[in-house]
PDB file of C-alpha atoms in Angstrom:
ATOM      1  CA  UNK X1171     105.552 105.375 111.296  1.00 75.00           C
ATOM      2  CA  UNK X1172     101.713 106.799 111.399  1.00 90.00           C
ATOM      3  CA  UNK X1173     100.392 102.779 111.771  1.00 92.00           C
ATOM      4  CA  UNK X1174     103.065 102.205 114.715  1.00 95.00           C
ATOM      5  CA  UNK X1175     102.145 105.519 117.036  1.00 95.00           C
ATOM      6  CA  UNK X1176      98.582 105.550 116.061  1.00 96.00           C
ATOM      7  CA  UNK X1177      98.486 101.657 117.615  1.00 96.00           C
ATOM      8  CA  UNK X1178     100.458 102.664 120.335  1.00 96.00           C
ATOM      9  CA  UNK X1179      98.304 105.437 121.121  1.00 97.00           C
ATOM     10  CA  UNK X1180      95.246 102.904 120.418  1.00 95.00           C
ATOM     11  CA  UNK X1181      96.868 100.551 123.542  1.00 96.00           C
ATOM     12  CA  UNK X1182      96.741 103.444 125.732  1.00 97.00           C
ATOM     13  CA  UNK X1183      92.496 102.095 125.638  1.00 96.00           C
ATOM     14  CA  UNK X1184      90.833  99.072 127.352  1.00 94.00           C
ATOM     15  CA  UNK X1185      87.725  97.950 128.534  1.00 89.00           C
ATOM     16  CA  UNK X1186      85.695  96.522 131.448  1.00 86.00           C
ATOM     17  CA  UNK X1187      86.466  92.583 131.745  1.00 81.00           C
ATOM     18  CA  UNK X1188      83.123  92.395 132.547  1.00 78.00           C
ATOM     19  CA  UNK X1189      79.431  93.888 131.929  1.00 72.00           C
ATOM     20  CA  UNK X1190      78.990  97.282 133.516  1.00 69.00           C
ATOM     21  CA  UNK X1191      75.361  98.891 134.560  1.00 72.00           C
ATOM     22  CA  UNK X1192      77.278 101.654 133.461  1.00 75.00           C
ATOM     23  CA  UNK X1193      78.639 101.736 130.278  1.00 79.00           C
ATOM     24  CA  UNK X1194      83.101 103.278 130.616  1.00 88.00           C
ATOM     25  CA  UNK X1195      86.130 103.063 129.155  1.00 92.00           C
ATOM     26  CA  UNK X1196      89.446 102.843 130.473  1.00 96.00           C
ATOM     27  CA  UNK X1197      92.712 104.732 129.438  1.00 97.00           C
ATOM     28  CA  UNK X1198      96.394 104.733 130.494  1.00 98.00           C
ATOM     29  CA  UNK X1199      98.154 108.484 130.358  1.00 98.00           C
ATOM     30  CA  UNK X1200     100.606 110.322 132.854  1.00 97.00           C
ATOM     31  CA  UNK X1201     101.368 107.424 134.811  1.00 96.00           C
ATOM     32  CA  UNK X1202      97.074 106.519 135.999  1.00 97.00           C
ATOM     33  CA  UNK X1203      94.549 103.904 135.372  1.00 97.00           C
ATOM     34  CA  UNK X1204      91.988 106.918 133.820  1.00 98.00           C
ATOM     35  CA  UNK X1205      88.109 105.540 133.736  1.00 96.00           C
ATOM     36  CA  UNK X1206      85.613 107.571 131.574  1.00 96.00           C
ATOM     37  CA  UNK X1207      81.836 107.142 132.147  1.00 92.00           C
ATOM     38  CA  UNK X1208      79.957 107.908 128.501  1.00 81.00           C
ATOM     39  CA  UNK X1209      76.848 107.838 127.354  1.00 70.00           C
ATOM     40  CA  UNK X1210      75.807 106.677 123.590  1.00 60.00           C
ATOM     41  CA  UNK X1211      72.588 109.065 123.237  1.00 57.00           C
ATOM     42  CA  UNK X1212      74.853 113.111 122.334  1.00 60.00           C
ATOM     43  CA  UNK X1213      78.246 113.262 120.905  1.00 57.00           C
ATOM     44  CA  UNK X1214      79.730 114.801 123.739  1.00 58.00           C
ATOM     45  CA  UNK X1215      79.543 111.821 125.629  1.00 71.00           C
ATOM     46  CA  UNK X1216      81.800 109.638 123.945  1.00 81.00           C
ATOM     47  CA  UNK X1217      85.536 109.780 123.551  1.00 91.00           C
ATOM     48  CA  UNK X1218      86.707 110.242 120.354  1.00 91.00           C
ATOM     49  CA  UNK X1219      89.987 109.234 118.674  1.00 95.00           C
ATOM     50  CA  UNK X1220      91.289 113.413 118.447  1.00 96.00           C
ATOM     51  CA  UNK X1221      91.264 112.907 122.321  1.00 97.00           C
ATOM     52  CA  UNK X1222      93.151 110.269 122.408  1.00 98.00           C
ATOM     53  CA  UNK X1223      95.537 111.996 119.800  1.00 98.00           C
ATOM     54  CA  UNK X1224      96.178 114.777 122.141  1.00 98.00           C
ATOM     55  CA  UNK X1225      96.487 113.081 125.023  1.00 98.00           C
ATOM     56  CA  UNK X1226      99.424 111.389 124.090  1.00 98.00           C
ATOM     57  CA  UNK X1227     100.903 114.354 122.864  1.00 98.00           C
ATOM     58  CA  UNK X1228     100.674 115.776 126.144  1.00 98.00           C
ATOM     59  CA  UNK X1229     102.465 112.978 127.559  1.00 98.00           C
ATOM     60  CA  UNK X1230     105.050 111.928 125.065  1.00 97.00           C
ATOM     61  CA  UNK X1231     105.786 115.982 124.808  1.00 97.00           C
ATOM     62  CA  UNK X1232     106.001 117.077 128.687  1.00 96.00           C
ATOM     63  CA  UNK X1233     109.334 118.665 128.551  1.00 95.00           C
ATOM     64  CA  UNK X1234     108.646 121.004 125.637  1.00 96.00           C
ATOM     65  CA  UNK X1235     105.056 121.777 126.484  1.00 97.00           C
ATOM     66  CA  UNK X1236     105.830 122.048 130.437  1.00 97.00           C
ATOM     67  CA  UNK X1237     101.898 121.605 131.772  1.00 98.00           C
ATOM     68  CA  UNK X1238     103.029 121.908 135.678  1.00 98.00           C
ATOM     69  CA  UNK X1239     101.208 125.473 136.655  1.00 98.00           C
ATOM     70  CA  UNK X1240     100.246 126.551 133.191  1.00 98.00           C
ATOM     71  CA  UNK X1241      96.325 127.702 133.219  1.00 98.00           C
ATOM     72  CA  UNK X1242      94.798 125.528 130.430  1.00 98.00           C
ATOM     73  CA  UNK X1243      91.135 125.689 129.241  1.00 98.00           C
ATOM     74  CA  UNK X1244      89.588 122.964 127.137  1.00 98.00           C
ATOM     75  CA  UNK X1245      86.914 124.115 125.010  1.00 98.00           C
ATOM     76  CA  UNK X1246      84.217 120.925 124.261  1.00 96.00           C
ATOM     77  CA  UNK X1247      85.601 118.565 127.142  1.00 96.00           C
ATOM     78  CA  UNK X1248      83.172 116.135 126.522  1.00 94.00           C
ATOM     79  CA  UNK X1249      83.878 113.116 128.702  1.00 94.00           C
ATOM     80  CA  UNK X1250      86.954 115.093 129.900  1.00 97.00           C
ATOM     81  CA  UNK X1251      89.685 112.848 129.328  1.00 98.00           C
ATOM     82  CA  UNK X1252      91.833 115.636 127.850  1.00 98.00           C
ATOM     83  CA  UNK X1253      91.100 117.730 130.917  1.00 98.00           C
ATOM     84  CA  UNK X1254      91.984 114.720 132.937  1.00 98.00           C
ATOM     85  CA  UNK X1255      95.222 114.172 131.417  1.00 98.00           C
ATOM     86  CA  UNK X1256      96.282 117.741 131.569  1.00 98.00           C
ATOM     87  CA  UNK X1257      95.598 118.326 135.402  1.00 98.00           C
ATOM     88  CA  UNK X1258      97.514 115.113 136.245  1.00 98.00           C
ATOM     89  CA  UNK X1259     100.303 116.416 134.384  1.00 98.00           C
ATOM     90  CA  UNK X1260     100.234 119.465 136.677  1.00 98.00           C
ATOM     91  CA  UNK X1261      98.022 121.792 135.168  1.00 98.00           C
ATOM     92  CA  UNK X1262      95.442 124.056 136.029  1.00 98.00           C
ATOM     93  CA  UNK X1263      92.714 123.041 134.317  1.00 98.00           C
ATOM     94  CA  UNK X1264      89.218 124.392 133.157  1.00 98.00           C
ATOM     95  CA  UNK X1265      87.203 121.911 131.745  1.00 98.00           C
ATOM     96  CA  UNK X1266      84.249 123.758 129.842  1.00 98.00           C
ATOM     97  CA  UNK X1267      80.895 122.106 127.597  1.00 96.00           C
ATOM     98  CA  UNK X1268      77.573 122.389 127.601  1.00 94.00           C
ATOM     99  CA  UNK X1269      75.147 122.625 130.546  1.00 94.00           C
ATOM    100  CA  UNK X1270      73.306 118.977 129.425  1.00 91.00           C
ATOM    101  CA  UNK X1271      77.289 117.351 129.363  1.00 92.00           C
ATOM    102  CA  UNK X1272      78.574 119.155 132.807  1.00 94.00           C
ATOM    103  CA  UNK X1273      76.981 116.016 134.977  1.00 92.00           C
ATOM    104  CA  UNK X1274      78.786 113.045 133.384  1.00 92.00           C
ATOM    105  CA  UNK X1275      81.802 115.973 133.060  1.00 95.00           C
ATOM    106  CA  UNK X1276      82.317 116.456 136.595  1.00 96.00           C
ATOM    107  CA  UNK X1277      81.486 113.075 136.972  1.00 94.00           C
ATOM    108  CA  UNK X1278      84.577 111.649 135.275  1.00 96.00           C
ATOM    109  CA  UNK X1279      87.230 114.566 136.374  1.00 97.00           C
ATOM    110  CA  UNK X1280      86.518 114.151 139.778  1.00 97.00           C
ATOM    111  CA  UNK X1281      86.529 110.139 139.653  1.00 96.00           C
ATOM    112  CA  UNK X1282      89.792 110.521 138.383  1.00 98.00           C
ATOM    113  CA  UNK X1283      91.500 113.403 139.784  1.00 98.00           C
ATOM    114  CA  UNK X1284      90.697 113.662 143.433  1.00 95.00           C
ATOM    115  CA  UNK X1285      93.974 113.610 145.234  1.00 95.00           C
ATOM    116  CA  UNK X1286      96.229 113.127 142.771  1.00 96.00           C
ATOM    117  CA  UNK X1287      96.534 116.010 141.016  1.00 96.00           C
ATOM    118  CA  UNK X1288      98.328 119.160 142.223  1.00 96.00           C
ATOM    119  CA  UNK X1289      95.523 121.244 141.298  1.00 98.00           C
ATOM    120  CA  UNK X1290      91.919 120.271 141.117  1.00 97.00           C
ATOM    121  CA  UNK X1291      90.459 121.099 137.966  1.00 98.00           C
ATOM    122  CA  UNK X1292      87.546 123.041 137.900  1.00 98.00           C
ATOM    123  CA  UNK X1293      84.682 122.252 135.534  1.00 98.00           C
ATOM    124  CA  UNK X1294      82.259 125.588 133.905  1.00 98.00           C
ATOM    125  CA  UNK X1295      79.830 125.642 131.448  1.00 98.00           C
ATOM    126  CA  UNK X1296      80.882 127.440 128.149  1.00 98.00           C
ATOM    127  CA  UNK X1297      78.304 127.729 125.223  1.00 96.00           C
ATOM    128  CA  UNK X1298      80.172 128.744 122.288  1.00 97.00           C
ATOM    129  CA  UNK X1299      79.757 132.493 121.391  1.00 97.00           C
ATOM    130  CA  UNK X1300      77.273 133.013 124.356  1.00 97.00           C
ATOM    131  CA  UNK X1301      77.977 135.698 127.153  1.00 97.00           C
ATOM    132  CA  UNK X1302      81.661 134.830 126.880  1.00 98.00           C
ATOM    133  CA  UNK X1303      82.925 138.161 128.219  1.00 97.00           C
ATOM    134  CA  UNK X1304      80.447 138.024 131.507  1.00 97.00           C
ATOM    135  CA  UNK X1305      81.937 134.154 132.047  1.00 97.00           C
ATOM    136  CA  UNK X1306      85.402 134.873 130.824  1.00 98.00           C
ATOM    137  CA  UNK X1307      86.496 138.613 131.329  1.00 97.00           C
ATOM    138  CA  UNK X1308      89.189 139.503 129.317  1.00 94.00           C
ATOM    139  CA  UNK X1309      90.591 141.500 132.095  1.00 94.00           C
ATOM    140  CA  UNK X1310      90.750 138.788 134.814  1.00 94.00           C
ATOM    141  CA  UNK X1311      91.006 135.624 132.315  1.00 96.00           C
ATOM    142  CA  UNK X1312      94.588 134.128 131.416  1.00 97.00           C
ATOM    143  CA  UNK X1313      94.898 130.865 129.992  1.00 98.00           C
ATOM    144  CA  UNK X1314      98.442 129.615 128.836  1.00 98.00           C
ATOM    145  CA  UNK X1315      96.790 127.134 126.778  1.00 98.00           C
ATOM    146  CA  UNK X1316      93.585 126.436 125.139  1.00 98.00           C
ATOM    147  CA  UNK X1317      93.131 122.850 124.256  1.00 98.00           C
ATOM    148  CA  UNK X1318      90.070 121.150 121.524  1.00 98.00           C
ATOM    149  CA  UNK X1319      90.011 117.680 120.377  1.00 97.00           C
ATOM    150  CA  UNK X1320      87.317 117.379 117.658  1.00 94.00           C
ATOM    151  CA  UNK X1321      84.970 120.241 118.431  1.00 95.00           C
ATOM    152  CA  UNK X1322      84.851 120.535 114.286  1.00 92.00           C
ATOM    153  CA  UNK X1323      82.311 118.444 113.077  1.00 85.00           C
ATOM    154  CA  UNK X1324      78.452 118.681 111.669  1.00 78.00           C
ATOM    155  CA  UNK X1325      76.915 121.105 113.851  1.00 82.00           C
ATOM    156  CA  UNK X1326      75.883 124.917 112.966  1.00 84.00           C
ATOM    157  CA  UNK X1327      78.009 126.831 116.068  1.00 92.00           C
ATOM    158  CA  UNK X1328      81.206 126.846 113.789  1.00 92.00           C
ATOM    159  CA  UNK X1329      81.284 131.020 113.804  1.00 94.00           C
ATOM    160  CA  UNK X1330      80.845 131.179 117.130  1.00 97.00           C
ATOM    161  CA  UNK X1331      83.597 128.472 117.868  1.00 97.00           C
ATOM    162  CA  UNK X1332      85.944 130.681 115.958  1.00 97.00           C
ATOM    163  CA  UNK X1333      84.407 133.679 117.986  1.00 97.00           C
ATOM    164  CA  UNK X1334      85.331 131.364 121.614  1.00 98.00           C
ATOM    165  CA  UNK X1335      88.861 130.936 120.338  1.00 98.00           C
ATOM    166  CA  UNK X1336      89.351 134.404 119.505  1.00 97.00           C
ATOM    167  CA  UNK X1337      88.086 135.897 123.225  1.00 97.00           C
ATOM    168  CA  UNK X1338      90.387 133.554 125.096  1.00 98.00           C
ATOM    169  CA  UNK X1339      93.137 133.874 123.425  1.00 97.00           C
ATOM    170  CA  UNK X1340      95.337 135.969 124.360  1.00 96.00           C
ATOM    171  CA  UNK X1341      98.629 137.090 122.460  1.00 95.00           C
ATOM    172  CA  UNK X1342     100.633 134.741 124.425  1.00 96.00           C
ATOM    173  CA  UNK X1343      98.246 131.747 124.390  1.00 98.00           C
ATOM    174  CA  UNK X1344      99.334 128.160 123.105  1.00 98.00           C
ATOM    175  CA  UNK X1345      96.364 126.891 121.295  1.00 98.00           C
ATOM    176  CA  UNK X1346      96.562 122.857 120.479  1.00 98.00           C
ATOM    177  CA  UNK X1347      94.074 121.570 118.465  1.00 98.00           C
ATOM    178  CA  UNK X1348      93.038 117.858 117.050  1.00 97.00           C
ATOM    179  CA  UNK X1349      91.241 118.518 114.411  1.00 95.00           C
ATOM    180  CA  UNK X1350      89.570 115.144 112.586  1.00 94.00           C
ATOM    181  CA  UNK X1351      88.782 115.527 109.021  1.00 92.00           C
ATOM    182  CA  UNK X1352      85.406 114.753 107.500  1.00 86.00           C
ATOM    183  CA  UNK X1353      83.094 116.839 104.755  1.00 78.00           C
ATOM    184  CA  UNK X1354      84.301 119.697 103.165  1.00 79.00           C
ATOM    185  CA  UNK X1355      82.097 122.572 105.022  1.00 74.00           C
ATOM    186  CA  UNK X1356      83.522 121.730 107.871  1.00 75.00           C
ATOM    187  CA  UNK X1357      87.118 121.324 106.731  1.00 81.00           C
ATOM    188  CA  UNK X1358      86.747 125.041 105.298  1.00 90.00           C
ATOM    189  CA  UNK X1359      87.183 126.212 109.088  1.00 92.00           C
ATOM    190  CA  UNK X1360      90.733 125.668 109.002  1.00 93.00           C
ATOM    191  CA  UNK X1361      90.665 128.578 106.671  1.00 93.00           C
ATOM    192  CA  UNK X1362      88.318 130.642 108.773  1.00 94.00           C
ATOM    193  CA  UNK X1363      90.411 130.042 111.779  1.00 96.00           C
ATOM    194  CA  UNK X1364      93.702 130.790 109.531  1.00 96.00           C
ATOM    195  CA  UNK X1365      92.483 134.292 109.253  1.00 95.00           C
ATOM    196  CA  UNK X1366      92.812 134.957 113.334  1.00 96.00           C
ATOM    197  CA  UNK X1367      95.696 132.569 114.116  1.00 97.00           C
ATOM    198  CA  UNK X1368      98.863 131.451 112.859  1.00 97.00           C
ATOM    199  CA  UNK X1369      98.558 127.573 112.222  1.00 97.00           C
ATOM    200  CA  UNK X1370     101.301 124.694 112.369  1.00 97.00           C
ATOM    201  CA  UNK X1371     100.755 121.224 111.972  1.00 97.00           C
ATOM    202  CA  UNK X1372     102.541 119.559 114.547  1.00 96.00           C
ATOM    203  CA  UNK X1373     101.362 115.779 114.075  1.00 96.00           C
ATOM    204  CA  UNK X1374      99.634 113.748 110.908  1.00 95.00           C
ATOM    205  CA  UNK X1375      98.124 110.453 111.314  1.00 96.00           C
ATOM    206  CA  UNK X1376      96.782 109.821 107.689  1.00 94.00           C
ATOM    207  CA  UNK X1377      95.454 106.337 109.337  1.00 95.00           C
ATOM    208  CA  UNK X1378      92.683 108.587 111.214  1.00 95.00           C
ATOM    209  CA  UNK X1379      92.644 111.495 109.195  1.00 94.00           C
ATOM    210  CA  UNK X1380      93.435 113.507 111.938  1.00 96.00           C
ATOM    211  CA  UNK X1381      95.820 116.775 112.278  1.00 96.00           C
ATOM    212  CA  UNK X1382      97.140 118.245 115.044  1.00 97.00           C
ATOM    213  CA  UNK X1383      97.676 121.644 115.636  1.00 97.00           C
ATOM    214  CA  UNK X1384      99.577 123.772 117.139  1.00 98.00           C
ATOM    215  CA  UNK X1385      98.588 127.746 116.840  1.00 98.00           C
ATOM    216  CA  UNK X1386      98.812 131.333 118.193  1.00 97.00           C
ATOM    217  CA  UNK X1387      97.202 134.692 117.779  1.00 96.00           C
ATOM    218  CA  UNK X1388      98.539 136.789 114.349  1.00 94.00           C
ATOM    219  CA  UNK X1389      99.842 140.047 114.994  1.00 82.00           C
ATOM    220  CA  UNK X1390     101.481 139.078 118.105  1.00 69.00           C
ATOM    221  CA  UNK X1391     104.635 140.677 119.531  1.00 57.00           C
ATOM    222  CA  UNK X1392     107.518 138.255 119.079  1.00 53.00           C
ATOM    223  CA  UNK X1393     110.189 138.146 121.489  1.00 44.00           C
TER     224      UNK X1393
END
């Protein structure tokens, strides 16, 4: 079962028929031809396979996790294509990264959004940890769901990842999560994160090591 949806989800990709001065990729989610621009010189810039992951969740799970309205953040958009998929499902979308990625960003969710999404999604620089309550007032600042495809990997920001989660979320918030699995340290923030939210594994693909998540904030009211 893992080898049959992880090549389905594989055929959602394709590729220019011909050379490119600009290197892209093509993808096919919620009904559209999607076309990411990347870039081969940051990490950011590419589309990894967690995206992917997600983005067919998204699709193939529309009716229980209803997009149409919801206020969704993606923390680490990268190319955006899980921004993308999100605001053509009906979403209103905040696609958040880096200053250096926000170009190519914008770039890609405005080639591929513009006029056919009921809400244009709006794209903001987030720096994990950094001034996160003068960009994203807890007061004003509601998102229904917060959405991260690989944003665990080698890099030294993992405390103030688990900081970013914890200011957006609020006790209410959907957080889902592809999280791909590599070296131990980083693995060990499943843990750390553990401590703040309450985490369920709603899809396995041993084929890619890659888990996704579905969690919420601890010590939340239950209705």
């Amino acid at each position: 079962e893992d080898e049959q949806i992880v090549a389905e989800i594989m055929r959602r990709r394709f590729f220019p028929a011909f050379v490119t001065y600009k290197p892209w990729e093509g993808f096919h989610f919620a009904g559209h031809e999607i076309r990411i621009t990347e870039a081969t010189d940051c990490y950011g810039a590419v589309v990894w396979p967690s995206a992917l992951v997600l983005c067919y969740f998204l699709e193939t799970n529309s009716k229980q996790y209803n997009l149409v309205d919801k206020n969704v953040i993606e923390i680490g958009a990268g190319t955006g294509l899980v921004s993308i998929v999100a605001s053509l499902l009906g979403a209103v979308v905040t696609a958040t990264d880096l200053p250096e990625l926000l170009g190519n960003l914008q770039h890609n969710v405005l080639q591929n959004t513009k006029l056919k999404c009921k809400h244009q999604p709006h794209v903001k620089e987030l720096s994990w940890g950094i001034e996160l309550e003068k960009n994203f007032p807890r007061s004003s600042c509601h998102f229904d769901y917060i959405m991260a495809a690989d944003v665990v990997y080698h890099h030294p920001f993992l405390d103030e990842l688990l900081l970013t989660f914890d200011h957006l979320c609020k006790n209410d918030t959907v957080i889902l999560w592809a999280m791909k699995f590599r070296l131990d340290k980083e693995n060990m923030f499943v843990g750390r994160f553990q401590t703040v939210f309450d985490l369920e594994v709603i899809s396995h693909f041993p084929s890619l090591n890659i888990t996704l998540y579905k969690a919420m904030r601890k010590g939340r009211m239950k209705v």
